Short mmCIF file of C-alpha atoms and ligand atoms in Angstrom, two decimals:
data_model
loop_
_atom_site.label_atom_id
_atom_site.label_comp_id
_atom_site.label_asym_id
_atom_site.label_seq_id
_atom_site.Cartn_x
_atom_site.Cartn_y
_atom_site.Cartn_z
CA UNK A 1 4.62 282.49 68.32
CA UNK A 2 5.47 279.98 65.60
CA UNK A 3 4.63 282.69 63.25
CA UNK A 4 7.21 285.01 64.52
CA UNK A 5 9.49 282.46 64.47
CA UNK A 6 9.31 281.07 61.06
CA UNK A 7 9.08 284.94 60.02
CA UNK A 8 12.67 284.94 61.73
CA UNK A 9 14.03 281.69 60.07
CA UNK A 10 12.90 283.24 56.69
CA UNK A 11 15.37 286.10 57.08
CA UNK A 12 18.19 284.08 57.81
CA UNK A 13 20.75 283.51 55.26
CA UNK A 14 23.43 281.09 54.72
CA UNK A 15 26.72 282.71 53.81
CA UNK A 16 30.33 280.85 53.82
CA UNK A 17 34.00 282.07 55.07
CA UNK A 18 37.14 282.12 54.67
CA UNK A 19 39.61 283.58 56.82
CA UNK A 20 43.33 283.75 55.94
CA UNK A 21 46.51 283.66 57.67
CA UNK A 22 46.92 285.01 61.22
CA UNK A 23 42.71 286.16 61.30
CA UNK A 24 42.92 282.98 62.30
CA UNK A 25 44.38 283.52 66.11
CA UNK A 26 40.73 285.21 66.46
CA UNK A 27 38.40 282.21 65.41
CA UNK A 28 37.60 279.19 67.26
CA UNK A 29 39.42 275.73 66.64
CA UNK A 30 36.64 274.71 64.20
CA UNK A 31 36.95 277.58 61.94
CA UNK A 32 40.55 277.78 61.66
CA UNK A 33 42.04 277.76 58.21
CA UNK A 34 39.19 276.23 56.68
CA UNK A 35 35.68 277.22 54.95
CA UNK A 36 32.62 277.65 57.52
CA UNK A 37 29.17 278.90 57.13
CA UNK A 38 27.07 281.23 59.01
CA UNK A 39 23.06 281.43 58.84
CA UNK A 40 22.83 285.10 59.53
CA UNK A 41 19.97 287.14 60.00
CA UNK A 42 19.98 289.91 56.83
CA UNK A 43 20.54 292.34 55.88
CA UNK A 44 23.94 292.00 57.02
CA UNK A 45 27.20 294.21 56.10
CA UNK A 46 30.94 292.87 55.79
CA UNK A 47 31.79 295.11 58.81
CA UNK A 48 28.78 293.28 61.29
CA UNK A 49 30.46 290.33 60.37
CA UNK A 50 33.67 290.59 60.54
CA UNK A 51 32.77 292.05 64.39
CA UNK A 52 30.38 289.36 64.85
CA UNK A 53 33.35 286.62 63.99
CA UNK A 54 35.59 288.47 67.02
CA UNK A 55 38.02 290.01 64.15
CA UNK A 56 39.09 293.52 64.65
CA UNK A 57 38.23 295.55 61.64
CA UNK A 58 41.51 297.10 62.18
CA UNK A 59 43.38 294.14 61.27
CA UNK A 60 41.58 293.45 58.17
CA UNK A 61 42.99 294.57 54.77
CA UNK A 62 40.45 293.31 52.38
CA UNK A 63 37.22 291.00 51.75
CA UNK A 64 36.35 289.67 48.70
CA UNK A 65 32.67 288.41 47.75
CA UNK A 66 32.12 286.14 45.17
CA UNK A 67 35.85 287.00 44.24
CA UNK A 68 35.17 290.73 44.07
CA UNK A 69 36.96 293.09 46.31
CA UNK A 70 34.32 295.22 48.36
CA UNK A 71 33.84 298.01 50.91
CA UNK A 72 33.18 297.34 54.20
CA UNK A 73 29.35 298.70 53.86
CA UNK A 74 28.53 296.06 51.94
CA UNK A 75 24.94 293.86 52.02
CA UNK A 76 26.21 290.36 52.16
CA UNK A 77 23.65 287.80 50.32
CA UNK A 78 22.45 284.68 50.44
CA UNK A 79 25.15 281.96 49.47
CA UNK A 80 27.70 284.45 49.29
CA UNK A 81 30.81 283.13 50.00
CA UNK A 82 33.41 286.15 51.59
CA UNK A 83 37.49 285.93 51.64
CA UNK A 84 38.75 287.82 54.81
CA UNK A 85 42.33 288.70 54.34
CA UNK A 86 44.46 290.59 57.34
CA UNK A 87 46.69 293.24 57.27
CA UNK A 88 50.06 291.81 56.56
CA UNK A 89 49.11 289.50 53.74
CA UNK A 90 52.39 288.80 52.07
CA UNK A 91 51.05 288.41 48.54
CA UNK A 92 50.66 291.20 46.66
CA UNK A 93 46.80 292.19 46.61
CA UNK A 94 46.88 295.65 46.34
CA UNK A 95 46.27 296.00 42.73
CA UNK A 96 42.95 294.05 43.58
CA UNK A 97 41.40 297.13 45.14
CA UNK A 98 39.48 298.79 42.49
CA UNK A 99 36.59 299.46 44.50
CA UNK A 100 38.82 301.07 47.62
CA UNK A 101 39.11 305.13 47.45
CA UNK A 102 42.41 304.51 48.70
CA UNK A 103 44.61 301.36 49.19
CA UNK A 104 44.10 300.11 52.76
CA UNK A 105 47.55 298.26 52.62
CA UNK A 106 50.23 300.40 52.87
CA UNK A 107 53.32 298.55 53.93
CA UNK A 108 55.94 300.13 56.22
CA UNK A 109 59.07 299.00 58.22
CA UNK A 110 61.17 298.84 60.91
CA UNK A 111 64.73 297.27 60.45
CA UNK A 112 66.80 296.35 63.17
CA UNK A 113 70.97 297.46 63.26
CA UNK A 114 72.02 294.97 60.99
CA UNK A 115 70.49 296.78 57.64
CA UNK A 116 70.72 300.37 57.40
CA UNK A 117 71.79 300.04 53.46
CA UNK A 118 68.71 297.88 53.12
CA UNK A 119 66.45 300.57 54.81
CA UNK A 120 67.82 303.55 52.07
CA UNK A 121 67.20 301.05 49.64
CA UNK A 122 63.34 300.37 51.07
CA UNK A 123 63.20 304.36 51.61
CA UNK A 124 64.53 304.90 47.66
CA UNK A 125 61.56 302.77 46.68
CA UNK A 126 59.21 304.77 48.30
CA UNK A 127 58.56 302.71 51.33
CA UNK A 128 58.04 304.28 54.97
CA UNK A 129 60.89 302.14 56.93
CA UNK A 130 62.47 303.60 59.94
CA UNK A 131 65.91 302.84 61.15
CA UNK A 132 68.68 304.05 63.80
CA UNK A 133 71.50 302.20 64.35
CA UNK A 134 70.70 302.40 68.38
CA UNK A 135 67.46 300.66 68.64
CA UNK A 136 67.10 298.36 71.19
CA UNK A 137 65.16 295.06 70.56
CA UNK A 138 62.20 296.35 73.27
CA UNK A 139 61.77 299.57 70.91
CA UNK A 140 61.55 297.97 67.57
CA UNK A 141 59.17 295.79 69.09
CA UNK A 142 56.94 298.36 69.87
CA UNK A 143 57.33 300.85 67.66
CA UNK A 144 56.17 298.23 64.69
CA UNK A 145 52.67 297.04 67.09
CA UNK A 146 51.87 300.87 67.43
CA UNK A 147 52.81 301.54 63.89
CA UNK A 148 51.71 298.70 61.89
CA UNK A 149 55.47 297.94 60.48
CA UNK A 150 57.21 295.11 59.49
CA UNK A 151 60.08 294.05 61.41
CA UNK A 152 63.23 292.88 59.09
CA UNK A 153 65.61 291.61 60.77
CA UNK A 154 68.99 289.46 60.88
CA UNK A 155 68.47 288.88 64.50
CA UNK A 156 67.06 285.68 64.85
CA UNK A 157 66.53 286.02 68.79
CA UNK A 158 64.40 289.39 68.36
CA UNK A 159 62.04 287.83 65.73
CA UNK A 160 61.13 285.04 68.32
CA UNK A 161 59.86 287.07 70.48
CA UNK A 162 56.27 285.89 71.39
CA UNK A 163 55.37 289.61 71.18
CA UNK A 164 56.61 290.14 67.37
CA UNK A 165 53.70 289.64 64.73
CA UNK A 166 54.69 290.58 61.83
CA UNK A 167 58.55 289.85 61.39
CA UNK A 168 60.92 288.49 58.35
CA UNK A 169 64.41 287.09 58.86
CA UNK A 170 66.11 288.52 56.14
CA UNK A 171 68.46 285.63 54.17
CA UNK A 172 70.81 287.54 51.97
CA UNK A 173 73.75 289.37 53.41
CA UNK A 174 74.19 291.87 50.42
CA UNK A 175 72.16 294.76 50.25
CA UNK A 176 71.62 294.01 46.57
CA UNK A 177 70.09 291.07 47.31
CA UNK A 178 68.63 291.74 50.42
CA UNK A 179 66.62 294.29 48.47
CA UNK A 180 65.47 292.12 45.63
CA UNK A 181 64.75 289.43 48.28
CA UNK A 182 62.23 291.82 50.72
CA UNK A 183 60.38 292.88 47.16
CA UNK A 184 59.86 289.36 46.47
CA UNK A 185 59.30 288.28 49.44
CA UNK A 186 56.94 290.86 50.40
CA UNK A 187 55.34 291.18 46.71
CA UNK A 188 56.29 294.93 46.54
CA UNK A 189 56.27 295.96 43.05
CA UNK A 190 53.13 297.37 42.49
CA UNK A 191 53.85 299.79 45.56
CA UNK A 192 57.10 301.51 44.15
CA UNK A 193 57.41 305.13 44.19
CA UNK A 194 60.97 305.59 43.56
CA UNK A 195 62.51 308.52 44.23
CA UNK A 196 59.83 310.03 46.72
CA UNK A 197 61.33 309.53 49.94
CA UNK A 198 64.73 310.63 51.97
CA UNK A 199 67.00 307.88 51.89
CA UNK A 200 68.88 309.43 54.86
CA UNK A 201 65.77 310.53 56.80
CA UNK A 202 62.75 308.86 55.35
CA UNK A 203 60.71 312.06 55.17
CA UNK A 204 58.44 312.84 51.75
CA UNK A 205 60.36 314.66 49.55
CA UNK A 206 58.77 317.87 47.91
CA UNK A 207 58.85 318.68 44.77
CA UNK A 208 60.04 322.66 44.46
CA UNK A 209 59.95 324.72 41.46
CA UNK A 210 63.33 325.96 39.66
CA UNK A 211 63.14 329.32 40.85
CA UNK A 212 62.73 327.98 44.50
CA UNK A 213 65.97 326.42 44.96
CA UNK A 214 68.35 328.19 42.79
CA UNK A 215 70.61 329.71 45.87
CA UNK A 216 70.65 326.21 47.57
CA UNK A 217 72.48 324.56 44.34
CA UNK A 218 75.86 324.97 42.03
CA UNK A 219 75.19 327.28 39.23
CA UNK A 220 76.48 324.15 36.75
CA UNK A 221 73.80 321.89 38.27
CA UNK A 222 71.10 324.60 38.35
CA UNK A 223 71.35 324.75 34.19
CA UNK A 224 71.45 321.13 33.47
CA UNK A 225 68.29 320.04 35.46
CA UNK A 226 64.84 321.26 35.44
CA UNK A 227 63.17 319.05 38.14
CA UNK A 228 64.00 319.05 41.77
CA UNK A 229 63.23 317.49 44.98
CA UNK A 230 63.63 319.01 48.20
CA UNK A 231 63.99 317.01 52.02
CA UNK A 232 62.04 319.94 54.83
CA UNK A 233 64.18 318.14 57.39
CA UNK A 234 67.94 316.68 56.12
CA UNK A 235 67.57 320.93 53.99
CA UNK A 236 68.68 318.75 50.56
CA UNK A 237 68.12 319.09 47.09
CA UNK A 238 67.95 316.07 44.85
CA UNK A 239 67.97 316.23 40.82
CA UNK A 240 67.61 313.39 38.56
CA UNK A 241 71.77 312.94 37.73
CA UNK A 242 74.17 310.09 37.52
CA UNK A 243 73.40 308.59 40.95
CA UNK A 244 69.76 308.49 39.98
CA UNK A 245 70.43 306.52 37.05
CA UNK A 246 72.43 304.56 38.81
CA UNK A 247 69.58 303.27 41.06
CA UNK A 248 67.24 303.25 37.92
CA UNK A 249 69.04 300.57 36.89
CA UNK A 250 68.44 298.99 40.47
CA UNK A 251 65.18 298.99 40.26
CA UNK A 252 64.98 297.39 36.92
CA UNK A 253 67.22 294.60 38.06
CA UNK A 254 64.53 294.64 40.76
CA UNK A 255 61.36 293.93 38.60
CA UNK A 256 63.46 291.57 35.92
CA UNK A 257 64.18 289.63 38.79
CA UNK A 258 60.41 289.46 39.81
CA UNK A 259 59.71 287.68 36.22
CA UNK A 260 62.54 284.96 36.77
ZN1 ZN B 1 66.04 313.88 54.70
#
């Protein structure tokens, strides 16, 4: 009997965690926002203990070991010490997944009535943010728990709702700023993709051939651009002209702002 036991105690390891932000709600008082450690019986994965600490795997974004970002899969070791990091993060750590096949982050939103020049802006970046200037508080609410999505918002009164977890009170008033604001605020930058998204609709735009649209544009325009972009749903076609540059140079007031 001893035997078996000791055999036991020699496969335990001691590993130490971190858990940050609101993976927190899930843990017991004494391992709240501070380091613990575990003796766990190995071999052990990230994703046995993640469901072992009472954390949804579905809220996690990304673990680190040691510092190193990892897949779920992997064997934890003795005196490893693991970073567990939720969904909605706001720093930017999405240039830390090397080791992901895809990024697991991908940020969308939901903006209330208050900022529909803000949400083309958002959508002109590349980012998937719904808006209609009819939602009711109840629907935004909802739509962003089913959808994973950010609320913005310049209604104070539907961010403090008990049943809103992930929601920013946007500061600025101008949509300038309001933009340049959410990128910081949200650490956006290495998640641009300008110019792939409806700004009216927020569908993904595809990219069509020449040949493909030349009855849908003016002859003029047809000659002086080679590379179009075509919405399925708003039936648009988008070239690279003036108004393009014009929001070129938005985006580079953007980033120069992100290095003040
Ligand atoms: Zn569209």
């Amino acid at each position: 009997m001893n035997a078996v036991k000791k055999t036991e105690k020699s496969l335990r390891k001691t590993i130490s965690f971190r858990c940050y932000a609101e993976l927190n709600d899930f843990l017991p008082f004494e391992r709240k926002q501070r380091n613990f450690t575990l003796s766990l019986k190995t071999p052990v994965t990230v994703a046995e203990v993640i469901e072992l600490l009472g954390i949804p795997l579905s809220e996690v974004d990304l673990v680190m070991v040691n510092s190193q970002p990892v897949e779920r899969s992997h064997r934890l070791l003795k005196n490893d010490y693991v970073s567990i990091y939720p969904t909605f993060e706001t720093f930017d750590i999405s240039s830390l997944k090397t080791t992901q096949k895809q990024p697991l982050r991908i940020t969308r939103f939901i903006l209330d009535a208050h900022l529909g020049k803000l949400a083309r802006y958002l959508r002109m970046l590349g980012f998937d943010t719904l808006y209609k200037n009819d939602y009711g508080d109840l629907e935004i609410i909802e739509i962003a728990k089913e959808q994973k999505r950010i609320i913005l918002s310049r209604d104070k009164l539907l961010l403090k709702s008990p049943r809103v977890n992930h929601g920013y009170y946007v500061r600025a008033t101008e949509k300038h700023n309001q933009l340049i604001e959410v990128a910081a605020k949200f650490e956006l930058y290495s998640q641009f993709k300008s110019f792939t998204r409806c700004m009216t609709c927020n569908t993904v735009l595809l990219s069509k051939s020449k040949e493909t649209i030349r009855k849908l544009i003016d002859p003029d325009i047809y000659g002086c651009f080679d590379e179009f972009f075509f919405c399925p749903v708003c039936n648009k076609v988008f070239w690279r002209g003036s108004h393009f540059e014009r929001m070129e140079g938005l985006i580079l007031s953007i980033i120069s702002n992100k290095s003040k």
